[in-house]
Amino acid sequence: MSTSIWPRLSGVFVSRFLSAHTALGLAVGGLLYIICLSGTLIVFHNETARWEQPVRGENRIVDPDALQSGLEAYLAHQSDLPDTVRLVLPTHDMPRMLIGSGETYFRITEAGDLADPVEHPFAEFLVSLHMYLHLPGVLGITVVGALGVILLGLTLSGLLSHPRIFKDAFHMRRSSALLSETDLHNRLAVWTLPFHLTSALTGAILGLASIGGAVLAYAVHDGDLNAVFPPIFGTDNGVQAEASIAPDIRPALARFTSDHTDETPWLIHINGAGTTEQSIEILARPTGRLAYYEEYVYSPSGTPVSTLGLISGETGQQVAASVYSLHFGNYGGVPVKLAYIALGMLLCLICSSGIRIWLFRRRQRGRPAPGLERAWTGIIWGAPLSISLTLCATPLLKLVELPLAWVFWISLSGLMVLGLCLPNPAAQSWGRVLRRLTGLCLLIGTSLHVAHHPDTLENGEHGLFTAALAGLSIALLAYGVRLKRKRASS
């Protein structure tokens, strides 16, 4: 007889961890599911943004002359020069040249002219939902970081409360719905363990960095927050140069291209434009490394000033530079993004099935909670429905300047309350209705977008994205009809 790699644990110990696992899941299951769902969707954030605002003449080639002309045109229209101007260089997944500061950006044409402002509110709505839950700044990202810690706790407590979880990794019981659901939950958790451990840990690090920095500042640096992050992300280099409204970025870009042939520049910061302390920072993504970027500082004459060292510095710097890439999956191109989409969907399934298991157990013990079952179904299928409603409402809300977050949270809250108050239909029927509505709204939102931007289908990548959305909406509609026929025949 084979023996388990786990030490023998007492029944009381296992029972306590089961209780802790269930309590944590009930408290934050809904928010965790929303974060996992939105995180899965923003893996293709750049592609979504391009689809939302299609343009002609995309170009993946960096044109220094066009960038310089765009910089000069942008600064000429500024009454007050911003402290930092950002130039976004074309990359594979965002083949556009952009310029701006703060939250306002413009596209630079191939001729170096400024085009219409960048507007993709739906894509930004998804990012804000995942990173902040639409809460204000530091509060939102801290709450999300805390939920990352809780997801990490759920993962570890789930492993400790099931001593045979690895031994039974490929064993499925089908004698009852509860056992099947439980085994599916546990098996998916084992098979995707590296992914959701990494996602939870990196999400917690990103979310709690501000709070952690403040604690470290008070504990080590007498409350000086400015002393915490420079050892990782560098300090102002104090470059001295002749003042000019629009420094020439071409010498710095040419020097970078010559010195760093294995790195791809994707962002340029022009600091202190119009002052004698102006500098040019080029952020580049190294080939074959997880680091999100490396930073090189140049004077306006193109002379190298410093290198941040995120790919060659201390171990802590290299780890910090890799956290963002590991969390969002923006390394390795489309294959890695597709893998993150699949694993993210499985993580959503794990989050939803954990609560369903608890509801199954209540029903088996003679304490059914049909209202809670429908409310949970309202979260599981109400969240994608609310996101689809937001997509439909995007063109209208852009005209009246109302935040998209209102549509999402009001509709999701309404679906939860409606699930609680309905006169006791089965939760499966409620879920089937929500799935149909999700597919219908997604199809309507996609059709409205194509009608408003008919040139979307002229771009092969945008056409493929549109076809994927249409296919998903049809699949959701067909899935709901198939389940209804299957239950009716049985």
Short mmCIF file of C-alpha atoms in Angstrom, two decimals:
data_model
loop_
_atom_site.label_atom_id
_atom_site.label_comp_id
_atom_site.label_asym_id
_atom_site.label_seq_id
_atom_site.Cartn_x
_atom_site.Cartn_y
_atom_site.Cartn_z
CA MET A 1 0.00 0.00 0.00
CA SER A 2 1.37 3.41 -0.96
CA THR A 3 1.89 5.93 1.81
CA SER A 4 1.04 9.61 1.71
CA ILE A 5 3.83 12.18 1.54
CA TRP A 6 1.89 14.18 4.13
CA PRO A 7 2.33 13.59 7.86
CA ARG A 8 -0.68 12.09 9.64
CA LEU A 9 -2.87 14.92 10.91
CA SER A 10 -5.44 14.76 13.68
CA GLY A 11 -9.11 15.00 12.88
CA VAL A 12 -9.45 18.15 14.99
CA PHE A 13 -6.61 19.84 13.07
CA VAL A 14 -8.17 18.97 9.71
CA SER A 15 -11.63 20.06 10.91
CA ARG A 16 -10.33 23.43 12.06
CA PHE A 17 -8.67 24.11 8.74
CA LEU A 18 -11.84 23.09 6.92
CA SER A 19 -13.79 25.59 9.01
CA ALA A 20 -11.25 28.34 8.40
CA HIS A 21 -11.24 27.57 4.69
CA THR A 22 -15.05 27.79 4.47
CA ALA A 23 -15.29 30.97 6.56
CA LEU A 24 -12.71 32.78 4.44
CA GLY A 25 -14.38 31.64 1.25
CA LEU A 26 -17.83 32.85 2.30
CA ALA A 27 -16.52 36.25 3.40
CA VAL A 28 -14.66 37.18 0.23
CA GLY A 29 -15.73 34.67 -2.40
CA GLY A 30 -17.74 37.18 -4.39
CA LEU A 31 -15.02 39.82 -4.53
CA LEU A 32 -12.36 37.23 -5.31
CA TYR A 33 -14.44 35.92 -8.18
CA ILE A 34 -14.89 39.43 -9.62
CA ILE A 35 -11.15 40.11 -9.34
CA CYS A 36 -10.29 36.77 -11.00
CA LEU A 37 -12.83 37.34 -13.78
CA SER A 38 -11.69 40.89 -14.54
CA GLY A 39 -8.04 39.82 -14.29
CA THR A 40 -8.66 37.14 -16.88
CA LEU A 41 -10.29 39.64 -19.22
CA ILE A 42 -7.51 42.25 -19.01
CA VAL A 43 -4.84 39.80 -20.14
CA PHE A 44 -5.74 41.12 -23.60
CA HIS A 45 -6.03 44.72 -22.42
CA ASN A 46 -4.04 46.27 -25.25
CA GLU A 47 -5.94 44.26 -27.84
CA THR A 48 -9.24 45.32 -26.27
CA ALA A 49 -8.17 48.98 -26.27
CA ARG A 50 -7.19 48.79 -29.96
CA TRP A 51 -10.48 47.12 -30.84
CA GLU A 52 -12.45 49.71 -28.88
CA GLN A 53 -10.80 52.60 -30.75
CA PRO A 54 -9.79 51.26 -34.17
CA VAL A 55 -7.55 53.46 -36.32
CA ARG A 56 -6.06 53.26 -39.77
CA GLY A 57 -2.35 53.16 -40.33
CA GLU A 58 -1.07 51.15 -37.35
CA ASN A 59 2.69 50.73 -37.45
CA ARG A 60 5.01 48.55 -35.39
CA ILE A 61 8.14 50.42 -36.53
CA VAL A 62 9.58 53.11 -34.24
CA ASP A 63 9.94 56.34 -36.28
CA PRO A 64 12.18 58.81 -34.37
CA ASP A 65 11.31 61.71 -36.69
CA ALA A 66 7.57 61.20 -36.23
CA LEU A 67 8.03 60.94 -32.47
CA GLN A 68 10.02 64.17 -32.39
CA SER A 69 7.42 66.01 -34.49
CA GLY A 70 4.65 64.71 -32.24
CA LEU A 71 6.54 65.83 -29.13
CA GLU A 72 7.06 69.33 -30.51
CA ALA A 73 3.41 69.60 -31.56
CA TYR A 74 2.18 68.40 -28.18
CA LEU A 75 4.36 70.77 -26.15
CA ALA A 76 3.45 73.69 -28.41
CA HIS A 77 -0.20 73.29 -27.37
CA GLN A 78 0.52 73.18 -23.61
CA SER A 79 0.01 76.42 -21.69
CA ASP A 80 1.82 74.90 -18.69
CA LEU A 81 4.54 72.39 -19.44
CA PRO A 82 3.97 69.13 -17.53
CA ASP A 83 6.73 67.79 -15.29
CA THR A 84 6.84 64.57 -17.29
CA VAL A 85 5.74 63.89 -20.85
CA ARG A 86 5.32 60.25 -21.89
CA LEU A 87 5.87 58.91 -25.39
CA VAL A 88 4.45 55.41 -25.91
CA LEU A 89 6.32 53.60 -28.65
CA PRO A 90 4.69 51.01 -30.93
CA THR A 91 4.91 47.39 -29.81
CA HIS A 92 3.51 44.12 -31.12
CA ASP A 93 0.27 44.29 -29.12
CA MET A 94 -0.09 48.11 -29.28
CA PRO A 95 1.28 49.22 -32.67
CA ARG A 96 0.59 52.92 -32.14
CA MET A 97 2.63 55.98 -31.18
CA LEU A 98 1.04 57.91 -28.31
CA ILE A 99 1.97 61.03 -26.36
CA GLY A 100 0.54 62.66 -23.26
CA SER A 101 0.77 63.27 -19.55
CA GLY A 102 -1.49 62.39 -16.66
CA GLU A 103 -4.62 60.71 -18.03
CA THR A 104 -4.82 62.49 -21.42
CA TYR A 105 -3.03 61.03 -24.43
CA PHE A 106 -3.07 61.58 -28.18
CA ARG A 107 -2.10 59.35 -31.06
CA ILE A 108 0.81 60.40 -33.27
CA THR A 109 0.30 59.72 -36.96
CA GLU A 110 3.01 58.38 -39.24
CA ALA A 111 3.55 61.96 -40.43
CA GLY A 112 4.16 63.15 -36.85
CA ASP A 113 0.84 64.98 -36.44
CA LEU A 114 -1.40 64.74 -33.39
CA ALA A 115 -4.60 62.76 -34.00
CA ASP A 116 -7.72 62.36 -31.86
CA PRO A 117 -7.40 61.79 -28.11
CA VAL A 118 -7.03 58.22 -26.92
CA GLU A 119 -10.41 56.95 -25.69
CA HIS A 120 -11.06 53.37 -24.67
CA PRO A 121 -13.21 53.66 -21.52
CA PHE A 122 -14.37 50.04 -21.52
CA ALA A 123 -10.81 48.69 -21.49
CA GLU A 124 -9.89 51.09 -18.68
CA PHE A 125 -13.06 50.14 -16.80
CA LEU A 126 -11.88 46.51 -16.73
CA VAL A 127 -8.41 47.52 -15.50
CA SER A 128 -9.88 49.68 -12.74
CA LEU A 129 -12.23 46.88 -11.71
CA HIS A 130 -9.37 44.42 -11.33
CA MET A 131 -6.84 46.72 -9.70
CA TYR A 132 -9.07 48.92 -7.54
CA LEU A 133 -12.60 47.46 -7.50
CA HIS A 134 -13.44 51.05 -8.55
CA LEU A 135 -12.51 52.28 -5.07
CA PRO A 136 -10.35 55.39 -4.63
CA GLY A 137 -6.62 55.03 -5.32
CA VAL A 138 -4.64 53.65 -2.40
CA LEU A 139 -7.75 52.30 -0.67
CA GLY A 140 -8.79 50.29 -3.72
CA ILE A 141 -5.41 48.78 -4.49
CA THR A 142 -4.91 47.96 -0.80
CA VAL A 143 -8.24 46.14 -0.62
CA VAL A 144 -7.34 44.16 -3.74
CA GLY A 145 -3.91 43.38 -2.28
CA ALA A 146 -5.55 42.15 0.93
CA LEU A 147 -7.81 39.90 -1.15
CA GLY A 148 -4.67 38.53 -2.79
CA VAL A 149 -3.39 37.61 0.68
CA ILE A 150 -6.72 35.93 1.46
CA LEU A 151 -6.57 33.96 -1.81
CA LEU A 152 -3.11 32.83 -0.77
CA GLY A 153 -4.52 31.81 2.62
CA LEU A 154 -7.39 29.93 1.00
CA THR A 155 -4.94 28.03 -1.20
CA LEU A 156 -2.69 27.01 1.68
CA SER A 157 -5.55 26.20 4.08
CA GLY A 158 -7.21 24.14 1.38
CA LEU A 159 -4.03 22.10 0.90
CA LEU A 160 -3.56 21.55 4.63
CA SER A 161 -7.19 20.54 5.17
CA HIS A 162 -7.01 17.80 2.52
CA PRO A 163 -4.00 15.55 3.30
CA ARG A 164 -4.72 13.26 0.32
CA ILE A 165 -5.23 16.08 -2.21
CA PHE A 166 -2.10 15.25 -4.23
CA LYS A 167 -2.54 11.49 -3.94
CA ASP A 168 -6.09 11.77 -5.29
CA ALA A 169 -5.19 14.33 -7.98
CA PHE A 170 -6.66 12.14 -10.75
CA HIS A 171 -9.43 10.42 -8.81
CA MET A 172 -12.99 11.59 -9.47
CA ARG A 173 -16.08 10.35 -7.65
CA ARG A 174 -19.39 10.55 -9.48
CA SER A 175 -21.75 8.92 -6.99
CA SER A 176 -23.31 12.27 -6.04
CA ALA A 177 -23.39 15.89 -7.14
CA LEU A 178 -21.64 16.99 -3.95
CA LEU A 179 -18.75 14.55 -4.36
CA SER A 180 -18.36 15.42 -8.03
CA GLU A 181 -18.31 19.14 -7.28
CA THR A 182 -15.86 18.68 -4.41
CA ASP A 183 -13.49 16.52 -6.46
CA LEU A 184 -13.61 18.96 -9.39
CA HIS A 185 -12.78 21.84 -7.03
CA ASN A 186 -9.86 19.98 -5.46
CA ARG A 187 -8.46 18.57 -8.70
CA LEU A 188 -8.50 21.92 -10.48
CA ALA A 189 -6.84 23.48 -7.43
CA VAL A 190 -4.01 20.93 -7.63
CA TRP A 191 -3.54 21.08 -11.39
CA THR A 192 -3.39 24.89 -11.45
CA LEU A 193 -1.60 25.32 -8.12
CA PRO A 194 1.54 27.05 -9.51
CA PHE A 195 -0.58 29.58 -11.39
CA HIS A 196 -2.92 30.68 -8.63
CA LEU A 197 -0.15 30.69 -6.02
CA THR A 198 1.83 33.00 -8.30
CA SER A 199 -1.21 35.16 -9.09
CA ALA A 200 -2.18 35.52 -5.44
CA LEU A 201 1.34 36.27 -4.25
CA THR A 202 2.17 38.80 -6.97
CA GLY A 203 -1.25 40.43 -6.61
CA ALA A 204 -0.70 40.80 -2.87
CA ILE A 205 2.75 42.32 -3.46
CA LEU A 206 1.45 44.81 -6.02
CA GLY A 207 -1.58 45.72 -3.95
CA LEU A 208 0.13 46.11 -0.60
CA ALA A 209 3.28 47.85 -1.83
CA SER A 210 2.02 51.28 -0.75
CA ILE A 211 1.06 50.13 2.74
CA GLY A 212 4.22 48.05 3.05
CA GLY A 213 6.32 51.03 1.98
CA ALA A 214 4.65 53.25 4.58
CA VAL A 215 5.24 50.69 7.33
CA LEU A 216 8.88 50.30 6.29
CA ALA A 217 9.34 54.07 6.19
CA TYR A 218 8.15 54.48 9.77
CA ALA A 219 10.02 51.41 11.02
CA VAL A 220 13.39 52.05 9.37
CA HIS A 221 13.54 55.56 7.87
CA ASP A 222 11.84 57.70 10.55
CA GLY A 223 8.72 58.11 8.43
CA ASP A 224 10.53 59.21 5.26
CA LEU A 225 8.59 57.49 2.47
CA ASN A 226 10.97 58.94 -0.13
CA ALA A 227 13.76 56.75 1.28
CA VAL A 228 11.91 53.45 0.70
CA PHE A 229 11.58 53.01 -3.06
CA PRO A 230 14.74 54.67 -4.54
CA PRO A 231 16.94 51.62 -3.74
CA ILE A 232 14.70 49.65 -6.12
CA PHE A 233 13.42 52.17 -8.65
CA GLY A 234 16.18 54.77 -8.63
CA THR A 235 16.31 58.50 -7.93
CA ASP A 236 16.38 61.76 -9.87
CA ASN A 237 19.68 61.92 -11.74
CA GLY A 238 19.90 65.73 -11.81
CA VAL A 239 20.95 66.00 -15.46
CA GLN A 240 22.11 69.50 -16.37
CA ALA A 241 21.36 70.63 -19.92
CA GLU A 242 20.56 73.69 -21.96
CA ALA A 243 16.91 74.61 -21.56
CA SER A 244 14.62 73.92 -24.53
CA ILE A 245 10.88 73.52 -24.84
CA ALA A 246 11.12 70.23 -26.75
CA PRO A 247 14.41 68.38 -26.30
CA ASP A 248 15.55 66.28 -29.24
CA ILE A 249 14.93 62.63 -28.34
CA ARG A 250 16.54 61.26 -31.51
CA PRO A 251 20.17 61.21 -30.29
CA ALA A 252 19.19 59.33 -27.14
CA LEU A 253 17.04 56.87 -29.09
CA ALA A 254 19.82 56.28 -31.63
CA ARG A 255 22.36 55.67 -28.85
CA PHE A 256 20.01 53.26 -27.10
CA THR A 257 19.36 51.33 -30.32
CA SER A 258 23.08 51.03 -30.93
CA ASP A 259 23.98 49.91 -27.40
CA HIS A 260 21.05 47.61 -26.60
CA THR A 261 20.16 45.52 -29.62
CA ASP A 262 18.46 42.80 -27.53
CA GLU A 263 15.98 45.13 -25.83
CA THR A 264 12.78 46.70 -27.17
CA PRO A 265 12.03 50.32 -26.20
CA TRP A 266 8.36 50.92 -25.41
CA LEU A 267 8.17 54.11 -23.32
CA ILE A 268 10.08 57.40 -23.19
CA HIS A 269 9.81 59.90 -20.33
CA ILE A 270 10.81 63.50 -21.00
CA ASN A 271 11.41 64.99 -17.56
CA GLY A 272 11.63 68.71 -16.94
CA ALA A 273 10.93 69.89 -20.48
CA GLY A 274 11.80 73.56 -20.79
CA THR A 275 14.20 73.53 -17.82
CA THR A 276 17.94 73.09 -17.43
CA GLU A 277 17.37 69.78 -15.62
CA GLN A 278 15.59 68.00 -18.42
CA SER A 279 16.41 64.36 -19.06
CA ILE A 280 15.24 61.53 -21.27
CA GLU A 281 14.37 58.14 -19.77
CA ILE A 282 13.97 55.17 -22.11
CA LEU A 283 12.15 52.15 -20.72
CA ALA A 284 12.84 48.92 -22.57
CA ARG A 285 11.77 45.29 -22.27
CA PRO A 286 14.68 42.85 -22.30
CA THR A 287 14.42 39.77 -24.50
CA GLY A 288 14.14 36.47 -22.64
CA ARG A 289 13.74 38.03 -19.18
CA LEU A 290 10.72 38.35 -16.89
CA ALA A 291 11.62 41.91 -15.92
CA TYR A 292 8.84 44.30 -16.92
CA TYR A 293 11.37 46.93 -17.97
CA GLU A 294 14.85 48.33 -17.65
CA GLU A 295 15.36 52.10 -17.46
CA TYR A 296 18.13 54.07 -19.19
CA VAL A 297 18.63 57.80 -18.59
CA TYR A 298 20.17 60.06 -21.24
CA SER A 299 20.93 63.73 -21.53
CA PRO A 300 19.25 65.63 -24.43
CA SER A 301 22.52 65.30 -26.36
CA GLY A 302 22.21 61.49 -26.22
CA THR A 303 24.93 60.92 -23.62
CA PRO A 304 24.16 57.98 -21.28
CA VAL A 305 23.74 59.14 -17.68
CA SER A 306 22.67 56.07 -15.71
CA THR A 307 21.01 52.67 -15.81
CA LEU A 308 18.49 51.64 -13.18
CA GLY A 309 19.69 48.02 -13.01
CA LEU A 310 16.42 46.12 -12.78
CA ILE A 311 17.82 43.29 -14.92
CA SER A 312 21.39 43.34 -13.64
CA GLY A 313 21.18 44.81 -10.14
CA GLU A 314 20.53 43.24 -6.74
CA THR A 315 18.33 40.18 -6.48
CA GLY A 316 15.58 42.21 -4.84
CA GLN A 317 15.51 44.61 -7.77
CA GLN A 318 15.25 41.79 -10.29
CA VAL A 319 12.42 40.15 -8.32
CA ALA A 320 10.56 43.46 -8.04
CA ALA A 321 10.91 44.03 -11.78
CA SER A 322 9.39 40.60 -12.52
CA VAL A 323 6.30 40.80 -10.29
CA TYR A 324 4.17 42.79 -12.76
CA SER A 325 4.97 40.53 -15.71
CA LEU A 326 4.25 37.37 -13.73
CA HIS A 327 0.92 38.70 -12.54
CA PHE A 328 -0.44 40.00 -15.85
CA GLY A 329 1.21 37.54 -18.24
CA ASN A 330 2.66 40.15 -20.60
CA TYR A 331 5.70 38.06 -21.48
CA GLY A 332 5.96 35.39 -24.14
CA GLY A 333 3.44 36.90 -26.55
CA VAL A 334 0.05 35.48 -27.52
CA PRO A 335 0.71 31.83 -26.42
CA VAL A 336 1.38 32.93 -22.83
CA LYS A 337 -1.66 35.23 -22.89
CA LEU A 338 -3.88 32.38 -24.07
CA ALA A 339 -2.49 30.18 -21.29
CA TYR A 340 -3.26 32.91 -18.74
CA ILE A 341 -6.81 33.20 -20.12
CA ALA A 342 -7.37 29.44 -19.73
CA LEU A 343 -5.83 29.30 -16.25
CA GLY A 344 -7.73 32.41 -15.19
CA MET A 345 -11.02 30.83 -16.24
CA LEU A 346 -10.16 27.74 -14.19
CA LEU A 347 -9.38 29.94 -11.21
CA CYS A 348 -12.82 31.56 -11.60
CA LEU A 349 -14.33 28.08 -11.61
CA ILE A 350 -12.43 27.17 -8.43
CA CYS A 351 -13.69 30.33 -6.69
CA SER A 352 -17.30 29.69 -7.70
CA SER A 353 -17.32 25.98 -6.89
CA GLY A 354 -16.01 26.55 -3.35
CA ILE A 355 -19.19 28.38 -2.36
CA ARG A 356 -21.38 25.95 -4.26
CA ILE A 357 -19.89 23.07 -2.24
CA TRP A 358 -20.86 24.81 0.98
CA LEU A 359 -24.39 25.40 -0.34
CA PHE A 360 -24.63 21.72 -1.36
CA ARG A 361 -23.65 20.65 2.14
CA ARG A 362 -26.27 22.91 3.69
CA ARG A 363 -28.92 21.33 1.48
CA GLN A 364 -27.79 17.78 2.31
CA ARG A 365 -27.92 18.56 6.03
CA GLY A 366 -31.53 19.67 5.75
CA ARG A 367 -30.76 23.42 5.89
CA PRO A 368 -31.17 24.52 2.27
CA ALA A 369 -30.70 28.19 1.41
CA PRO A 370 -32.29 28.64 -2.03
CA GLY A 371 -32.10 32.42 -1.74
CA LEU A 372 -28.37 32.28 -1.12
CA GLU A 373 -27.97 29.80 -3.97
CA ARG A 374 -29.68 32.18 -6.38
CA ALA A 375 -27.75 35.15 -4.99
CA TRP A 376 -24.47 33.31 -5.56
CA THR A 377 -25.61 32.40 -9.06
CA GLY A 378 -26.38 36.10 -9.48
CA ILE A 379 -22.73 36.85 -8.75
CA ILE A 380 -21.28 34.05 -10.89
CA TRP A 381 -23.31 34.87 -14.01
CA GLY A 382 -24.37 38.38 -13.00
CA ALA A 383 -20.78 39.65 -13.11
CA PRO A 384 -20.23 38.72 -16.80
CA LEU A 385 -23.76 39.97 -17.57
CA SER A 386 -23.00 43.30 -15.89
CA ILE A 387 -19.73 43.58 -17.83
CA SER A 388 -21.66 42.88 -21.05
CA LEU A 389 -24.22 45.55 -20.11
CA THR A 390 -21.35 47.95 -19.54
CA LEU A 391 -20.05 47.22 -23.03
CA CYS A 392 -23.51 47.97 -24.44
CA ALA A 393 -23.77 51.20 -22.46
CA THR A 394 -20.29 52.50 -23.33
CA PRO A 395 -21.31 54.59 -26.39
CA LEU A 396 -24.19 56.21 -24.49
CA LEU A 397 -22.27 56.92 -21.29
CA LYS A 398 -19.45 58.53 -23.30
CA LEU A 399 -22.02 61.12 -24.43
CA VAL A 400 -23.44 61.87 -20.97
CA GLU A 401 -20.05 61.48 -19.22
CA LEU A 402 -21.18 59.01 -16.56
CA PRO A 403 -18.75 56.42 -15.16
CA LEU A 404 -19.10 52.89 -16.50
CA ALA A 405 -18.60 51.54 -12.98
CA TRP A 406 -22.13 52.67 -12.10
CA VAL A 407 -23.65 50.34 -14.68
CA PHE A 408 -21.62 47.38 -13.44
CA TRP A 409 -22.21 47.72 -9.70
CA ILE A 410 -25.86 48.77 -9.91
CA SER A 411 -26.74 45.92 -12.26
CA LEU A 412 -24.74 43.35 -10.26
CA SER A 413 -26.32 44.46 -6.98
CA GLY A 414 -29.76 44.32 -8.57
CA LEU A 415 -29.21 40.79 -9.84
CA MET A 416 -28.07 39.62 -6.41
CA VAL A 417 -31.11 41.15 -4.70
CA LEU A 418 -33.41 39.78 -7.39
CA GLY A 419 -31.99 36.31 -6.85
CA LEU A 420 -32.70 36.56 -3.13
CA CYS A 421 -36.27 37.75 -3.66
CA LEU A 422 -37.45 35.49 -6.49
CA PRO A 423 -40.21 33.02 -5.49
CA ASN A 424 -37.99 29.97 -5.22
CA PRO A 425 -37.17 28.67 -8.71
CA ALA A 426 -34.16 26.42 -8.96
CA ALA A 427 -30.79 28.17 -8.97
CA GLN A 428 -29.97 26.37 -12.22
CA SER A 429 -32.93 28.03 -13.95
CA TRP A 430 -31.81 31.44 -12.69
CA GLY A 431 -28.32 30.75 -13.96
CA ARG A 432 -29.66 29.72 -17.37
CA VAL A 433 -31.54 33.01 -17.68
CA LEU A 434 -28.44 35.00 -16.76
CA ARG A 435 -26.28 33.08 -19.23
CA ARG A 436 -28.72 33.80 -22.03
CA LEU A 437 -28.85 37.47 -21.13
CA THR A 438 -25.04 37.60 -20.98
CA GLY A 439 -24.77 36.14 -24.48
CA LEU A 440 -27.47 38.47 -25.79
CA CYS A 441 -25.92 41.62 -24.29
CA LEU A 442 -22.45 40.63 -25.48
CA LEU A 443 -23.80 40.13 -29.01
CA ILE A 444 -25.64 43.49 -28.88
CA GLY A 445 -22.57 45.30 -27.53
CA THR A 446 -20.35 43.80 -30.24
CA SER A 447 -22.88 44.68 -32.95
CA LEU A 448 -23.21 48.26 -31.70
CA HIS A 449 -19.45 48.65 -31.74
CA VAL A 450 -19.14 47.34 -35.30
CA ALA A 451 -22.01 49.60 -36.41
CA HIS A 452 -20.27 52.60 -34.83
CA HIS A 453 -16.82 51.61 -36.14
CA PRO A 454 -17.43 49.81 -39.48
CA ASP A 455 -13.71 49.89 -40.28
CA THR A 456 -13.14 47.48 -37.38
CA LEU A 457 -13.59 44.52 -39.71
CA GLU A 458 -11.05 45.88 -42.19
CA ASN A 459 -8.23 45.10 -39.75
CA GLY A 460 -7.52 41.38 -39.56
CA GLU A 461 -6.71 41.37 -35.85
CA HIS A 462 -9.76 43.48 -34.99
CA GLY A 463 -11.91 41.23 -37.15
CA LEU A 464 -10.62 38.16 -35.31
CA PHE A 465 -11.32 39.84 -31.96
CA THR A 466 -14.87 40.68 -33.11
CA ALA A 467 -15.42 37.10 -34.29
CA ALA A 468 -14.22 35.77 -30.92
CA LEU A 469 -16.72 37.98 -29.05
CA ALA A 470 -19.54 36.99 -31.39
CA GLY A 471 -18.64 33.32 -31.04
CA LEU A 472 -18.59 33.57 -27.25
CA SER A 473 -21.98 35.25 -27.18
CA ILE A 474 -23.51 32.59 -29.45
CA ALA A 475 -21.94 29.84 -27.31
CA LEU A 476 -23.53 31.30 -24.17
CA LEU A 477 -26.93 31.47 -25.86
CA ALA A 478 -26.62 27.90 -27.17
CA TYR A 479 -25.37 26.60 -23.80
CA GLY A 480 -28.45 27.94 -22.04
CA VAL A 481 -30.80 26.36 -24.61
CA ARG A 482 -28.95 23.01 -24.46
CA LEU A 483 -29.18 22.83 -20.67
CA LYS A 484 -32.91 23.58 -20.75
CA ARG A 485 -33.57 20.80 -23.32
CA LYS A 486 -31.40 18.34 -21.41
CA ARG A 487 -33.27 18.94 -18.13
CA ALA A 488 -36.65 18.84 -19.90
CA SER A 489 -35.86 15.44 -21.49
CA SER A 490 -34.65 13.98 -18.17
#
